[in-house]
Coordinates of C-alpha atoms and ligand atoms in Angstrom, one line a residue:
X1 CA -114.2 135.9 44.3
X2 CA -112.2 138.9 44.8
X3 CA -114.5 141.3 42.9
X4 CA -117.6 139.5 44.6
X5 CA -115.7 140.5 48.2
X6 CA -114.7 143.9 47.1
X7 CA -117.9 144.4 46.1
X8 CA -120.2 143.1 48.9
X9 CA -117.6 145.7 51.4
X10 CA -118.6 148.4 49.4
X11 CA -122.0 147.6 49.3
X12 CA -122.0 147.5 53.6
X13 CA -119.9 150.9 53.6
X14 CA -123.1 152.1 51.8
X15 CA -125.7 149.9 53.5
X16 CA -124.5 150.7 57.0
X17 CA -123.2 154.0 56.7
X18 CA -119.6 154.0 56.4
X19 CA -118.8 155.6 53.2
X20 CA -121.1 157.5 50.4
X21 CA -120.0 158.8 47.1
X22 CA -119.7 162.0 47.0
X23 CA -122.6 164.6 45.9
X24 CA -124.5 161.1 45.2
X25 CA -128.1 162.9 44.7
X26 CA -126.4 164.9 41.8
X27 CA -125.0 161.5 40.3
X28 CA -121.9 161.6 42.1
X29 CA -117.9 163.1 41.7
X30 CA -116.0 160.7 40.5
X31 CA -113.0 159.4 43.1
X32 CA -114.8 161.8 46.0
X33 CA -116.0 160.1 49.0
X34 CA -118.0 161.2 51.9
X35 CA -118.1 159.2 55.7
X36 CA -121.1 158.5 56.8
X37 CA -122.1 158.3 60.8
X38 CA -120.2 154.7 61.2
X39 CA -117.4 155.9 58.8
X40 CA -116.7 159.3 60.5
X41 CA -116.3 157.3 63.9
X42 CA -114.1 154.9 62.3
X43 CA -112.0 157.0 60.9
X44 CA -111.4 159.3 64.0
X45 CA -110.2 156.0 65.8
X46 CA -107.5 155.1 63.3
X47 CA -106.4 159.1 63.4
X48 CA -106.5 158.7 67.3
X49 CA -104.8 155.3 67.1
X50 CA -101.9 156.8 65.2
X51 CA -101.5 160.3 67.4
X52 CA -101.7 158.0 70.3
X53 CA -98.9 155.5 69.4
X54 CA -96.8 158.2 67.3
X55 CA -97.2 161.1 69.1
X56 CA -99.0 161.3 72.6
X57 CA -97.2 158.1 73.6
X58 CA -93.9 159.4 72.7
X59 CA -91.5 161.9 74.9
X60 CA -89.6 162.3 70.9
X61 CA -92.1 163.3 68.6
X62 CA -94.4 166.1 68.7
X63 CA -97.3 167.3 66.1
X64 CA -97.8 170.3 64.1
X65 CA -100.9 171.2 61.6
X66 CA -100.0 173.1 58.8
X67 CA -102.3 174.9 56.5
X68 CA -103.4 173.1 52.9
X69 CA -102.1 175.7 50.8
X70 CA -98.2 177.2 51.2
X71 CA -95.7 179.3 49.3
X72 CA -95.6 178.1 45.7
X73 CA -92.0 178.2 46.3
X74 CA -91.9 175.7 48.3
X75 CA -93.3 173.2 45.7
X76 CA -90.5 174.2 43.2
X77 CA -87.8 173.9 46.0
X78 CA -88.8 170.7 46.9
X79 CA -89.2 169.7 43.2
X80 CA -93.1 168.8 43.0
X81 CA -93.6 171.9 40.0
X82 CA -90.9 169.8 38.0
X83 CA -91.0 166.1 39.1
X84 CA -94.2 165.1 40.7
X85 CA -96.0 163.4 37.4
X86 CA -96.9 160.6 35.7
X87 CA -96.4 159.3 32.1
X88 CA -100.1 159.7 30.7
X89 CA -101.5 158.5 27.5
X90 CA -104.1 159.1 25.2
X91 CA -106.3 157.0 23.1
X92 CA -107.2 158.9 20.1
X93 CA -110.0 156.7 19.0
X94 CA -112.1 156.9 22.2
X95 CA -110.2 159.9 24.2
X96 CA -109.8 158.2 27.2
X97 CA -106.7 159.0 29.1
X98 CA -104.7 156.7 31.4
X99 CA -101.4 156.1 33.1
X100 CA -98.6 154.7 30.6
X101 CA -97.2 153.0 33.5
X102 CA -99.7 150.8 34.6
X103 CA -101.4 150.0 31.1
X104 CA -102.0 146.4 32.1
X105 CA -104.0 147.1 35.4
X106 CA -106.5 149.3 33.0
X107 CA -109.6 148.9 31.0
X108 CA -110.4 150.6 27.7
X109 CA -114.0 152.2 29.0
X110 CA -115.8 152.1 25.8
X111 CA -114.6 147.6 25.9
X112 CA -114.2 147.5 29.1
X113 CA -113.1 143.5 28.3
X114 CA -110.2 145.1 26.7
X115 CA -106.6 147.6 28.0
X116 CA -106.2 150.5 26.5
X117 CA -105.2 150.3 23.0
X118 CA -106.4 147.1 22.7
X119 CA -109.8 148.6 21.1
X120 CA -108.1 149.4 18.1
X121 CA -107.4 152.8 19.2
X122 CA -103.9 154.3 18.8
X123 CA -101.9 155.3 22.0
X124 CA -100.4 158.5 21.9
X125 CA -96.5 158.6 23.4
X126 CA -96.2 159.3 26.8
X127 CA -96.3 162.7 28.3
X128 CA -95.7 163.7 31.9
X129 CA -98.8 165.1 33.8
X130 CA -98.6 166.9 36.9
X131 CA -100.2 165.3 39.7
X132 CA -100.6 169.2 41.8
X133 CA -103.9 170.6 41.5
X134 CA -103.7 174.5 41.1
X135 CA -105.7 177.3 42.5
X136 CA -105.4 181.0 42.6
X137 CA -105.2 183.1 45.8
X138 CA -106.9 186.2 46.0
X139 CA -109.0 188.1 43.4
X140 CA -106.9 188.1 40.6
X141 CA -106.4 185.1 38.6
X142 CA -102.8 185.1 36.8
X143 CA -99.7 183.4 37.0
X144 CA -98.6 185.7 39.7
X145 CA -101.8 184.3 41.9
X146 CA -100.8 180.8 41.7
X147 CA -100.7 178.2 44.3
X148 CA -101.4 174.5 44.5
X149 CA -103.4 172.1 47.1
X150 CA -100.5 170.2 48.9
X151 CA -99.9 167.1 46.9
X152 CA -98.3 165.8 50.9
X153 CA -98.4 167.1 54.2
X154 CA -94.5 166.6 55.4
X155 CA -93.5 170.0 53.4
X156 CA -95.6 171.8 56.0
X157 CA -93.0 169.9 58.3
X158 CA -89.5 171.2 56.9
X159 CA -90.6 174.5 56.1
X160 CA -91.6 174.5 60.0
X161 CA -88.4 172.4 61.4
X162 CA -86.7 175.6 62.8
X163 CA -89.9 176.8 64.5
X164 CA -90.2 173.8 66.2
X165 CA -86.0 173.4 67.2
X166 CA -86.8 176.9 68.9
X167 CA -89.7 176.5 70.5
X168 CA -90.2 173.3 71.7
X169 CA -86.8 172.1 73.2
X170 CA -86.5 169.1 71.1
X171 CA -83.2 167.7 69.9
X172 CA -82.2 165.3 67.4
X173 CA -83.4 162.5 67.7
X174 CA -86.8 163.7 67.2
X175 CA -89.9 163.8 65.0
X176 CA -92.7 166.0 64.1
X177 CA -95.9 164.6 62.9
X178 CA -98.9 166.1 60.9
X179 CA -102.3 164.2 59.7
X180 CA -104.8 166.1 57.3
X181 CA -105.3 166.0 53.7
X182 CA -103.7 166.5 50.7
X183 CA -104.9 166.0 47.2
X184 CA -103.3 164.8 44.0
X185 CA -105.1 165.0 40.5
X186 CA -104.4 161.0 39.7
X187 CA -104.6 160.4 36.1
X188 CA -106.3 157.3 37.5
X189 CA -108.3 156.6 40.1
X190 CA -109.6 153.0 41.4
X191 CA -110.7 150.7 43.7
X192 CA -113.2 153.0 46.0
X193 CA -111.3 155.1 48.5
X194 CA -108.0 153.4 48.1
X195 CA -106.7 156.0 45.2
X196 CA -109.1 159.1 45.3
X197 CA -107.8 162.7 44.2
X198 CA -108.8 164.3 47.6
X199 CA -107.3 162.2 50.5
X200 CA -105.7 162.2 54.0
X201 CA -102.4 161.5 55.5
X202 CA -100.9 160.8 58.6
X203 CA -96.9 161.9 57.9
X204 CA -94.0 161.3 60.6
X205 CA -90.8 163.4 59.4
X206 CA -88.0 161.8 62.2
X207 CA -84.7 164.3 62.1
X208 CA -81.6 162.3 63.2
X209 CA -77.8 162.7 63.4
X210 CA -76.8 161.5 59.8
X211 CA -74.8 158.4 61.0
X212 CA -78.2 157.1 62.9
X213 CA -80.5 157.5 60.0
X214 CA -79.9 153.8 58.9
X215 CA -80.7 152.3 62.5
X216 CA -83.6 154.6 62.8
X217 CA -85.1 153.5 59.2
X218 CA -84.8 150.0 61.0
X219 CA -86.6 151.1 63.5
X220 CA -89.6 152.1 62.2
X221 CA -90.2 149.6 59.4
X222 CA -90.4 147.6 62.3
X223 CA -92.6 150.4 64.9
X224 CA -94.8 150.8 61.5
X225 CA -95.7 147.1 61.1
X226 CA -96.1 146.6 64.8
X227 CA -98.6 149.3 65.0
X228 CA -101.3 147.4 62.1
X229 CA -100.4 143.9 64.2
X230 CA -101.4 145.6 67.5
X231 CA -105.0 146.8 66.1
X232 CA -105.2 143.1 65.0
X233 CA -104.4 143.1 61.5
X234 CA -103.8 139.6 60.6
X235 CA -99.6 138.9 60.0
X236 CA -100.2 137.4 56.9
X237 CA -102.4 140.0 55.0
X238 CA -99.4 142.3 55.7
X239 CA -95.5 142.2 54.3
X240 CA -92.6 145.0 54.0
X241 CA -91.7 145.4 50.4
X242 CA -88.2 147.1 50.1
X243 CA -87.7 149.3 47.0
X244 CA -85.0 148.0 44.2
X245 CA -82.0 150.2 43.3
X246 CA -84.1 152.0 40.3
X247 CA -87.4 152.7 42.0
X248 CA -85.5 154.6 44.8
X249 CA -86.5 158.3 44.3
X250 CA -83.4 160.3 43.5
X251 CA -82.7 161.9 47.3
X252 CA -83.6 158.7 49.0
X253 CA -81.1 155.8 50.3
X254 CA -83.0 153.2 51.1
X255 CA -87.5 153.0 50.7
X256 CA -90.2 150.3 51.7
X257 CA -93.7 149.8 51.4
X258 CA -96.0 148.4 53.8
X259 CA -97.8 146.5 51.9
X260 CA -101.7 145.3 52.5
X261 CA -103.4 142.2 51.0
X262 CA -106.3 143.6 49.5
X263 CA -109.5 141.8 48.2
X264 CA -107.7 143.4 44.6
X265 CA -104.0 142.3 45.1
X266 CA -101.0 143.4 47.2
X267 CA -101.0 146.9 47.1
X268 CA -98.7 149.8 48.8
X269 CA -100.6 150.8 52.1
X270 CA -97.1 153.2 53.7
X271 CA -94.4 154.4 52.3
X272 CA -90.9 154.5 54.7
X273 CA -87.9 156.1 53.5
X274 CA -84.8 157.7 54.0
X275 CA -84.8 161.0 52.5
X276 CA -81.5 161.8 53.5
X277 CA -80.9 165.6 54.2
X278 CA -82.4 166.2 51.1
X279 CA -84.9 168.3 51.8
X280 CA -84.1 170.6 54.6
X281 CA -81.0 171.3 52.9
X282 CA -83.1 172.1 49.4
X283 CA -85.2 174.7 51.7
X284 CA -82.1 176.0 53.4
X285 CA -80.4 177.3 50.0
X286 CA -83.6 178.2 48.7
X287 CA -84.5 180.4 51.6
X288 CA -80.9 181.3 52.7
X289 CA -82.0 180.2 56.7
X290 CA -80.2 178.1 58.2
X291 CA -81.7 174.3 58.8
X292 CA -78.8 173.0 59.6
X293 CA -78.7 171.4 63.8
X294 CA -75.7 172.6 66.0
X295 CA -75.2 169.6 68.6
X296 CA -73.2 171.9 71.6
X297 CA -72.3 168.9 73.4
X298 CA -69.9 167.8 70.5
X299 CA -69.6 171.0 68.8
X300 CA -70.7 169.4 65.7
X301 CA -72.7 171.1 63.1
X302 CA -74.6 168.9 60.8
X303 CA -78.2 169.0 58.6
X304 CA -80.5 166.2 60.0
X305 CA -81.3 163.0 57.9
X306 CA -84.7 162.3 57.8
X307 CA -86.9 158.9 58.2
X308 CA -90.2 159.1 57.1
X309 CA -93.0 156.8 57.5
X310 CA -96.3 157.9 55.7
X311 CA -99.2 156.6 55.5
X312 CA -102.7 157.3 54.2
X313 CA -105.8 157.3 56.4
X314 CA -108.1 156.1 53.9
X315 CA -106.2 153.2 52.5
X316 CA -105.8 152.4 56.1
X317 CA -109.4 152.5 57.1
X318 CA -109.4 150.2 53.8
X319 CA -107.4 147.6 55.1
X320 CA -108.8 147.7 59.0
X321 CA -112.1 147.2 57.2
X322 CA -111.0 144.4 54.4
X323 CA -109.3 143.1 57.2
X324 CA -112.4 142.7 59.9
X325 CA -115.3 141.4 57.3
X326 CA -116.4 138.3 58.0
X327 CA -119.2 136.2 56.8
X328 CA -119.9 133.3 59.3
X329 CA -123.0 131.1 60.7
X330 CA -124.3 131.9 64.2
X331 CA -127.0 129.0 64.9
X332 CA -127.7 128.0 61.6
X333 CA -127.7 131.7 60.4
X334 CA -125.7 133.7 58.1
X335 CA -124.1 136.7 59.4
X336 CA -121.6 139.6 58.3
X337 CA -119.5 140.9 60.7
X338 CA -117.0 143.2 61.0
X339 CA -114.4 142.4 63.8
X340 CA -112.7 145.2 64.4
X341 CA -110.1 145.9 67.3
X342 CA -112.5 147.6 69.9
X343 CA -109.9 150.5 70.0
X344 CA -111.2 151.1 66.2
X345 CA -114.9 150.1 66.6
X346 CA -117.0 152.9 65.8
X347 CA -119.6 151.9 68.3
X348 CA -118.0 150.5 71.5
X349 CA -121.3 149.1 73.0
X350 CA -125.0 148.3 71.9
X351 CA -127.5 148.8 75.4
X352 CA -130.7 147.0 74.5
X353 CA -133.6 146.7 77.5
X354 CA -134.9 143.7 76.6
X355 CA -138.3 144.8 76.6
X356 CA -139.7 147.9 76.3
X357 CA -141.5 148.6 79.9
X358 CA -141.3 148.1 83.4
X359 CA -138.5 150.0 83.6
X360 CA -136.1 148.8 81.3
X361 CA -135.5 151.7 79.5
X362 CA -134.4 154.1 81.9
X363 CA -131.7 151.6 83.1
X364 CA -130.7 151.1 79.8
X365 CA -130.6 155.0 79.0
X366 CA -128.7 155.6 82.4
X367 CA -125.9 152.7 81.6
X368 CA -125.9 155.0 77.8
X369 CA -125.5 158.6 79.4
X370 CA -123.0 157.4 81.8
X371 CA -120.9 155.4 79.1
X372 CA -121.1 158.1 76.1
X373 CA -119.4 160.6 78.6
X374 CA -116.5 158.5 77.3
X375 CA -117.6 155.9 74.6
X376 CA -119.6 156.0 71.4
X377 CA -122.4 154.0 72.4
X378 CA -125.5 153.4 70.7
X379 CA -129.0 152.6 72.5
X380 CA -131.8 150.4 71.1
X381 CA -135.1 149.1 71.6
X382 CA -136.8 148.0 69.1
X383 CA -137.0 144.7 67.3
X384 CA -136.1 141.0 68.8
X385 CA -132.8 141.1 70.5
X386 CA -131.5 139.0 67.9
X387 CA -132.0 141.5 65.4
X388 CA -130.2 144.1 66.8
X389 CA -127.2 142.3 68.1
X390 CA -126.7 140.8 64.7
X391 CA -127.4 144.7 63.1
X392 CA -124.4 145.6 65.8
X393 CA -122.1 142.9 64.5
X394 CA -122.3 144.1 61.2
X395 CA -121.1 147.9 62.2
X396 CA -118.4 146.4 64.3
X397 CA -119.4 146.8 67.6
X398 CA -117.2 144.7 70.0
X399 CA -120.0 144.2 72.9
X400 CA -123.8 144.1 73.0
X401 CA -125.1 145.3 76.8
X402 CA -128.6 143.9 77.5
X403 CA -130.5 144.8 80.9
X404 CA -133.2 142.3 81.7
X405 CA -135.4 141.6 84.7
X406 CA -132.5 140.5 86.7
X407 CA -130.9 143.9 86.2
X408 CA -133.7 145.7 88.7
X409 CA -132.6 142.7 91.1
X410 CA -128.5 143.0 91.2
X411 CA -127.7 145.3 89.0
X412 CA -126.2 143.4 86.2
X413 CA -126.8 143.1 82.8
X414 CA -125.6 140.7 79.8
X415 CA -122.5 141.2 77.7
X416 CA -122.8 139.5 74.7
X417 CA -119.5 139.1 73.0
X418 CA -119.7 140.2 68.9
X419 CA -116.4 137.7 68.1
X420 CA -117.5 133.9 69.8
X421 CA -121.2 135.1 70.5
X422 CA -120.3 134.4 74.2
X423 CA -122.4 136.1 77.2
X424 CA -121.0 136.8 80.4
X425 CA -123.1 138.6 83.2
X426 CA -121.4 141.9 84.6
X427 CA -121.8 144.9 87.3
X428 CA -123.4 147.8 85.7
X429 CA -120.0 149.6 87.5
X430 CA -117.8 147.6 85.9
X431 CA -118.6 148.6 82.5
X432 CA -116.6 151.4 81.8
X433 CA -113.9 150.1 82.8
X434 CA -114.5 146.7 81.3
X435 CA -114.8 148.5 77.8
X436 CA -111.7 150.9 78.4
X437 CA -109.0 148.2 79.1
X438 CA -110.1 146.3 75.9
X439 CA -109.9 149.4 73.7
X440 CA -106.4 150.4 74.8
X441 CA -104.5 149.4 71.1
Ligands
ATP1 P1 -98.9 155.2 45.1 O1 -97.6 154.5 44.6 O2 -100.0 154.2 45.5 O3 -99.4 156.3 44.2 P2 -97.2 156.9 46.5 O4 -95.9 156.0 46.7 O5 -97.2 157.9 45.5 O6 -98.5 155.9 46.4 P3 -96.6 158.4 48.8 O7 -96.3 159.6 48.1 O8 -95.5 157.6 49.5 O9 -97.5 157.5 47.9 O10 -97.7 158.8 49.9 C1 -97.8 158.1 51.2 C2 -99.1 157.4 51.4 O11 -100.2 158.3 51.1 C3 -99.3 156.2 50.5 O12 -98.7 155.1 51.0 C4 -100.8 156.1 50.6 O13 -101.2 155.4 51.8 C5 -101.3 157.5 50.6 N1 -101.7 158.0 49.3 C6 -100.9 158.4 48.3 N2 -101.6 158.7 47.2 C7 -102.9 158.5 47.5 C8 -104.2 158.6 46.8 N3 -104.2 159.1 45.6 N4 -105.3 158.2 47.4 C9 -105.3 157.7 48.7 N5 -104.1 157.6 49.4 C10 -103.0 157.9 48.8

């Protein structure tokens, strides 16, 4: 059942436009995905969803966007070059090469009935892997020309919390976000876009007096949870996970997932943690410039604790999408459906003249160039009506608008609901605003 749903969502992300593997005429990259038309819309909307409610709708967090590739020093200093691997293993019957920590969740790819090992093959011991890829910058390729793809985006945020301090006016309590992508060369990669090599982010580093750091990790377990409820995730395909004691990461006091009920299992969809002062004080000895905050109205000098919640775009546009599909009957007929919050929907309205002539069309592309000064909208006239709403449920879109005969009269036209299938009869004026109230998250 699981499989069957996982695979009939890929199978519309391909049908409809949504996602495409990557270089697919040359038989594809492995773990690389491209966004199609729908995909690139939906996207957007999560990205905007979480500027909006992180950052835009916050006086104490501002943004930043840092480039991909930094000082390799940076990478040692905050302990990536050394630390940031997996245990790998190797078969050395059929070669193949997989994580040693998460044997059980693999398949041997020459039985794929069978983990690794289990083909007869011996395992080699564990080794530790890197996860950074590496590049060179400039014309000369040695050691001296090395530097890696950022494996996260919130070291682009230490390395810049002084710039911001100075120029922006903001004082602990505050945050600075950054969303953009980072890569990681997985040993493994699996199930579609939710563990890919080549991925995005959307990273909140909060800096706060040491002695708040615990109420403000509170705070946004909870803010982090709220924000999938309000874009109408359902309450019980979501749960925080806290870390034990021994999967804490050594600078870290206290960790939780966000965890997502996937069509493949509960699986980590955020990360929140307490990093402590771990890192700006890491960059502060490495650089010799001081990171540490000066408070003048209690003449206290202390180096900010940090709460970070971090999330990944494409396991999120994952679990909006698991999340929405829907397979129900509407008058005796099947139909898939994806029932997206219209904030996410990457078409807000359908505009179908019912017929094409006596004027029809031209009311229906006057209600589109009016509404797609602030909408994705997406006009239509072909086919029976039934068709093309049902085509429209099935890429999310919240509301069908059809203009009929009664339009030239009054100037109304149908709304026809995607959800319950309901029609309701409204102004041609009110649409915009009808569409923006709903799509506020
Ligand atoms: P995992 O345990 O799944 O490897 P992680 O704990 O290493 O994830 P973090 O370093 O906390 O992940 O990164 C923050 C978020 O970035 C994750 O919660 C996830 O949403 C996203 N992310 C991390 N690695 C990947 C990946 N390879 N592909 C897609 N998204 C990822």
């Amino acid at each position: 059942m699981a499989t069957d749903r996982m695979e009939q969502i890929v199978a519309l992300c391909k049908r409809r436009g949504f996602v495409f593997q990557s270089s697919e005429i040359y038989g594809g990259l492995k773990s690389c995905w491209d966004y199609g038309p729908l995909g690139v819309e939906l996207k957007r909307n999560v990205k905007d969803a979480w500027w909006r409610y992180m950052v835009r709708g916050r006086p104490d967090v501002v943004g930043i966007d840092c480039s991909i590739l930094m000082h390799p020093k940076v990478w040692e200093t905050s302990g990536h070059i050394a630390g940031f691997n997996d245990p790998m293993v190797d078969c050395k019957k059929c070669k193949a090469r997989f994580r040693a920590d998460t044997l059980d969740a693999q398949r041997c790819p020459e039985k794929p009935s069978k983990k690794p090992g289990e083909c007869e093959g011996e395992l080699t011991a564990p080794r530790q892997f890197n996860l950074m890829f590496k590049t060179f910058m400039g014309p000369v390729e040695d050691a001296s020309a090395i530097v890696y793809l950022r494996p996260e985006t919130a070291q682009g945020i230490f390395v810049n919390f002084k710039n911001v301090c100075d120029t922006s006016r903001m004082r602990p309590p505050f945050g600075i976000a950054q969303q953009g992508k980072s890569f990681r060369n997985e040993i493994v990669t699996e199930n579609f876009i939710f563990r890919s090599r080549e991925f995005e982010q959307m990273e909140l580093e909060f800096f706060c007096p040491p002695a708040e750091a615990m109420p403000w990790y509170e705070y946004w377990r909870k803010a982090r949870l709220d924000w999938f409820l309000g874009l109408g995730v359902r309450a019980e395909n979501l749960r925080l996970r806290d870390h034990a004691q021994d999967e804490l990461a050594h600078y870290s006091a206290a960790c939780a997932d966000v965890e997502y009920q996937f069509p493949f299992g509960w699986k980590e969809l955020e990360g929140i943690a307490n990093r402590t002062d771990f890192d700006l004080k890491r960059h502060s000895e490495a650089t010799g410039k001081d990171l540490a905050w000066f408070d003048d109205i209690t003449r206290e000098r202390w180096i900010p604790y940090v709460i970070e919640p971090a999330l990944g775009v494409d396991r999120a546009f994952l679990a909006f999408l698991c999340d929405a599909w829907a397979e129900d009957e509407i008058d005796g007929e099947a139909r898939s459906v994806l029932r997206f919050h219209p904030a996410l929907a990457p078409i807000k309205a359908g505009i179908f003249p019912l017929v094409k002539k006596e004027g029809l069309p031209e009311i229906g592309h006057a209600i589109e160039k009016e509404l797609s000064r602030e909408f994705s909208v997406f006009y239509d006239e072909k086919g029976a009506i039934g068709r093309r709403y049902r085509r429209q449920d099935e890429c999310g879109t919240p509301w069908c608008i059809t203009v009929d005969f009664q339009t030239k009269d009054d100037q109304t036209v149908t709304v026809r609901h995607r959800d319950d299938c309901r029609q309701e009869r409204l102004s041609i004026a009110a649409l915009a605003g009808f569409i923006r109230e709903r799509c506020l998250g």
